[in-house]
Short mmCIF file of C-alpha atoms in Angstrom, two decimals:
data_model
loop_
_atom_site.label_atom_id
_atom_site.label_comp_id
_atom_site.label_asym_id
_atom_site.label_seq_id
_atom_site.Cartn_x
_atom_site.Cartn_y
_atom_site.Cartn_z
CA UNK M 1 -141.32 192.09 31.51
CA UNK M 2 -144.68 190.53 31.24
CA UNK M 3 -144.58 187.64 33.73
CA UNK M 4 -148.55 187.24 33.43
CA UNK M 5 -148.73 186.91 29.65
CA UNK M 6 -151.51 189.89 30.18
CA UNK M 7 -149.83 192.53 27.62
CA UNK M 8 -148.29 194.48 30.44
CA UNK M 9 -145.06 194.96 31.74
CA UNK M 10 -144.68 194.64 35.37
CA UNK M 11 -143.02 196.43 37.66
CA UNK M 12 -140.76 194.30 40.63
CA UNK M 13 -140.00 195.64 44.15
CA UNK M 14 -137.80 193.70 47.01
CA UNK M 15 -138.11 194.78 50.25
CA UNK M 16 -136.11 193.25 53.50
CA UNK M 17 -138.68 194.79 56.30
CA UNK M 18 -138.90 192.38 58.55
CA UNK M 19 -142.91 192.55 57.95
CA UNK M 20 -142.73 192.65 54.26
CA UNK M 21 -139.58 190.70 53.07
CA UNK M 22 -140.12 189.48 49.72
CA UNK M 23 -140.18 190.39 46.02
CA UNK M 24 -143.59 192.16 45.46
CA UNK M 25 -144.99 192.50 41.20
CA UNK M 26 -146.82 195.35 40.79
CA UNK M 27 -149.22 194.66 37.82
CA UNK M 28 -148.63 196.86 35.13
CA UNK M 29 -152.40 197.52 34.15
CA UNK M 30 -152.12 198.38 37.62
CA UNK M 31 -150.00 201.25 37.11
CA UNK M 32 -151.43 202.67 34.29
CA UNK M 33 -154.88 202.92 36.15
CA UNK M 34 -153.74 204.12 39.50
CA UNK M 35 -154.02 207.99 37.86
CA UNK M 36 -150.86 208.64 40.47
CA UNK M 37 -152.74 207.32 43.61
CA UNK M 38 -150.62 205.88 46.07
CA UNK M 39 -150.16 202.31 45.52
CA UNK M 40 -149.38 200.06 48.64
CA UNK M 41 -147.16 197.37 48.93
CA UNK M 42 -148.86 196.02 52.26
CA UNK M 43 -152.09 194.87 50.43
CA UNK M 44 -150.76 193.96 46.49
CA UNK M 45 -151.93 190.48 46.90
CA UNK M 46 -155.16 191.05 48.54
CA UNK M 47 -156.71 194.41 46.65
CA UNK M 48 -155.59 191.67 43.49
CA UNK M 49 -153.37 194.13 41.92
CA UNK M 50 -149.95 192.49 42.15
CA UNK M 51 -148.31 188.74 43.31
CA UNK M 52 -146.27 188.32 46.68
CA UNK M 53 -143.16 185.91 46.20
CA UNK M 54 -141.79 185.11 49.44
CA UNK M 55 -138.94 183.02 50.55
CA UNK M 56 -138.10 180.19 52.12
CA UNK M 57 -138.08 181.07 56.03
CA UNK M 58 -135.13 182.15 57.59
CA UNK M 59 -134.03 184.88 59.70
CA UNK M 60 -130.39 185.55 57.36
CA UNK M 61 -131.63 184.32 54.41
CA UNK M 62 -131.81 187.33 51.85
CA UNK M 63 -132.07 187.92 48.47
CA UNK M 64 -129.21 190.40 46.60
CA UNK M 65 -130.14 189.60 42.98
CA UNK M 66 -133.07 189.59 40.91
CA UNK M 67 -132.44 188.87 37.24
CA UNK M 68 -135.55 188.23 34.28
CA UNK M 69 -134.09 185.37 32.34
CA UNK M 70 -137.10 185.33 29.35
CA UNK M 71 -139.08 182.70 28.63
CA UNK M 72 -136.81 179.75 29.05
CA UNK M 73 -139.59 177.10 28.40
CA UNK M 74 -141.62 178.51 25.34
CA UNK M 75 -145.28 178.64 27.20
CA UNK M 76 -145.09 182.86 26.73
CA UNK M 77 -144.17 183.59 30.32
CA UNK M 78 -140.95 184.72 31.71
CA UNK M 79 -139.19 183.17 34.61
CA UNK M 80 -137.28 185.14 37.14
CA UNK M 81 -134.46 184.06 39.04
CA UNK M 82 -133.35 184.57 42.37
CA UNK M 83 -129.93 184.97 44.35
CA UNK M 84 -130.13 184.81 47.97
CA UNK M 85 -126.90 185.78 50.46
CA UNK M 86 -125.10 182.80 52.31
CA UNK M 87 -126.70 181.43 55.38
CA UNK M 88 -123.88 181.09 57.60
CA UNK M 89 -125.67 178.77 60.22
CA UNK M 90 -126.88 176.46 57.71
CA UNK M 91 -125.47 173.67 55.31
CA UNK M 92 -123.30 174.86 52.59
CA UNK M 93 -126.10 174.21 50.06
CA UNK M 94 -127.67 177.90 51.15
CA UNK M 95 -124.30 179.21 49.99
CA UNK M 96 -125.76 181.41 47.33
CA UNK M 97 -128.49 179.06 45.56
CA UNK M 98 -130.10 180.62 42.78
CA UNK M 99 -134.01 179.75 43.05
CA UNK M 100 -135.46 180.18 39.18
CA UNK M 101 -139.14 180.48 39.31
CA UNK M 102 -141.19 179.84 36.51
CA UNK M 103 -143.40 181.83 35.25
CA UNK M 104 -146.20 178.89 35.07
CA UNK M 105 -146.61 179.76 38.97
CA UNK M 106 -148.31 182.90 38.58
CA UNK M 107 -151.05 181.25 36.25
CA UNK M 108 -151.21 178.49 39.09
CA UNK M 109 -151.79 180.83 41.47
CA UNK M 110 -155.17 182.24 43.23
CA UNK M 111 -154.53 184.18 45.93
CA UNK M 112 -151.63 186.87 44.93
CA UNK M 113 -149.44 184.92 47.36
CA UNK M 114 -146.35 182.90 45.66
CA UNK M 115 -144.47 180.83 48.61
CA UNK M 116 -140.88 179.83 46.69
CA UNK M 117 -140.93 176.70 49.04
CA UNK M 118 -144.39 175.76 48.00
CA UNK M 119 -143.91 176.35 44.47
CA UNK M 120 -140.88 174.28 44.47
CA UNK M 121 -142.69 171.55 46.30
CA UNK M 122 -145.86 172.39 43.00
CA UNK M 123 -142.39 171.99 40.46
CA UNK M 124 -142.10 175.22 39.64
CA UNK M 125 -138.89 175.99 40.87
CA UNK M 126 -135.63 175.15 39.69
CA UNK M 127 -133.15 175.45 42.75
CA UNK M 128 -129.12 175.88 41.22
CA UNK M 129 -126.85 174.57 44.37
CA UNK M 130 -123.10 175.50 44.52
CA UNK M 131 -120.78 173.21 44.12
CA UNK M 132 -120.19 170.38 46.63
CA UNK M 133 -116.19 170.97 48.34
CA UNK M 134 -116.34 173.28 51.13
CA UNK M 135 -116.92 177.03 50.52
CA UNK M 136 -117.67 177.26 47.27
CA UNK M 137 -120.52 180.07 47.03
CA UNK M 138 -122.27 181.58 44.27
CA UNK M 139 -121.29 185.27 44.04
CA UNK M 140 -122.80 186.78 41.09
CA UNK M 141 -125.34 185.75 38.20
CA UNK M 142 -126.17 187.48 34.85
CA UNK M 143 -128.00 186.59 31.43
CA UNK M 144 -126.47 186.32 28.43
CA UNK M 145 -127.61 186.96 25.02
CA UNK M 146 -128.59 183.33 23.04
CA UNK M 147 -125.26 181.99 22.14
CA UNK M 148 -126.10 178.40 21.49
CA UNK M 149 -129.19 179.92 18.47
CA UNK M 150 -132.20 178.15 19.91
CA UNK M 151 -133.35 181.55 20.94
CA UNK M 152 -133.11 181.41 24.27
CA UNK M 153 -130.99 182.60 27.05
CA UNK M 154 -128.12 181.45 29.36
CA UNK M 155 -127.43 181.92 32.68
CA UNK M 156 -123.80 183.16 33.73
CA UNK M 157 -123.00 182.09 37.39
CA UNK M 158 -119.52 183.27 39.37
CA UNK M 159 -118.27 180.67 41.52
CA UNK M 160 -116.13 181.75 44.51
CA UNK M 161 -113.73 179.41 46.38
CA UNK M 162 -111.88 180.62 49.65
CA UNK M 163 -111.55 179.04 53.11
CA UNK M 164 -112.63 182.53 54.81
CA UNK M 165 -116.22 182.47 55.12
CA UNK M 166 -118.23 183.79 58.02
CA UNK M 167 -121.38 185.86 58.85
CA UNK M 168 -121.36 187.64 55.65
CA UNK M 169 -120.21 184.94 53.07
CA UNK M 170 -116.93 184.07 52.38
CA UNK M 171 -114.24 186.56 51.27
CA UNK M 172 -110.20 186.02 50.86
CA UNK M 173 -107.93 185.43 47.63
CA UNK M 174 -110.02 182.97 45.35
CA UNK M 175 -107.49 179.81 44.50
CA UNK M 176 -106.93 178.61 41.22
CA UNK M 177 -110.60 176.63 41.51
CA UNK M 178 -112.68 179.84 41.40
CA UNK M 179 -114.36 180.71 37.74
CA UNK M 180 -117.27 181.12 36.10
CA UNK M 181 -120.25 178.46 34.73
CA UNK M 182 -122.38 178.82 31.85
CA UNK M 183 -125.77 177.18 32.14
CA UNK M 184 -128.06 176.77 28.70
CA UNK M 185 -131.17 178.23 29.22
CA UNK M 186 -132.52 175.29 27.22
CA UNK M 187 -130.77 172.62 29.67
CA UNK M 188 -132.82 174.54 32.66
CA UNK M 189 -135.93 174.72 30.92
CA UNK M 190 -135.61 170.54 30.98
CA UNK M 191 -134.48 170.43 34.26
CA UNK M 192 -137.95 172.28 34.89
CA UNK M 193 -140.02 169.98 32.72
CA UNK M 194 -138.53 166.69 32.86
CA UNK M 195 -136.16 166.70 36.10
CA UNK M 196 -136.48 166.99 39.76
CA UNK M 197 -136.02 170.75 40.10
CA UNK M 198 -132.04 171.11 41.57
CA UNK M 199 -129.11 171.49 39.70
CA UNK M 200 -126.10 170.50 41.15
CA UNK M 201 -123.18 172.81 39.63
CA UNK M 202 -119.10 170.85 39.35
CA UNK M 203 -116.26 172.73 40.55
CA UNK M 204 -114.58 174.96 37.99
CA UNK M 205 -111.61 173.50 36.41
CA UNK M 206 -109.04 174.34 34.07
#
């Protein structure tokens, strides 16, 4: 989608290489102009034909969705969202937190480099934290189509209860606790403009 409100779509890649893990935007004026020359991932942010979004540092801390929610706060610029796998060795707030930059960054920025940390120490990053009893863990995230008519999106998240989790998240029978949460896309947009940047998801009930 175009993230840089410059007519173009652009084109995201994440890689995990220990020397290049991030989520790398290929401009899309870019593409059209490369004639099929090789285009390299190494040196997006400094040859100024892409952005670099890394992070926050960690050595387990990945990233296993990438979803475009649209533009959630009306200034023309979509914001992306981010899912990252459960730290293990951390506090149960890295249990699958959904980082949703916005796409206010990119105009912000000057050097191709986007740091998630920074930018959600700059405000423009809403962080979406699992809910507070033990091993609850964000699984799974998708958009949905405007279903409140204000013309903008919502966020589907999957919330996963169990009291197995280990090195590679928790697994096991969900219990009765386990469901899904529907954010308005509206709701984060305020979160982003008015709040401090987290949102703190309940437990499912029935």
């Amino acid at each position: 989608r175009d993230n840089l409100n410059d007519k173009y779509r652009q084109f995201g890649v994440y890689t995990e290489d220990d020397d290049l893990r991030g989520f790398r935007i290929i401009k899309g004026s870019t593409l059209i102009s490369s004639n099929n020359n090789p285009i390299s991932l190494d040196t997006l942010a400094e040859d100024g034909i892409g952005y670099v979004v890394y992070f926050p540092a960690s050595t387990l801390l990945t990233v296993d969705s990438i979803l475009n929610l649209g533009d959630l706060d009306s200034d023309g610029l979509d914001e992306i969202a981010f899912r990252t796998n459960p730290n293990p060795f951390s506090s149960n707030d890295d249990r699958g937190v959904i980082y949703i930059l916005f796409g206010e960054a990119f105009s912000h920025d000057t050097d191709g480099i986007i740091s998630l940390k920074q930018s959600e120490t700059d405000g423009h990053v809403v962080r979406i934290l699992p809910p507070p009893a033990p091993n609850n863990e964000i699984q799974n995230m998708n958009v949905l189509s405007d279903i409140t008519g204000d013309g903008i999106s919502e966020l589907s998240l999957y919330i996963f209860r169990s009291d197995n989790c280990g090195l590679v998240g928790c697994s096991g029978n969900p219990d009765i606790i386990s469901g899904s949460i529907i954010l308005n896309g509206a709701m984060i947009a305020n979160e982003y403009i008015y709040g401090d940047g987290i949102i703190k998801l309940p437990t499912p009930s029935r």
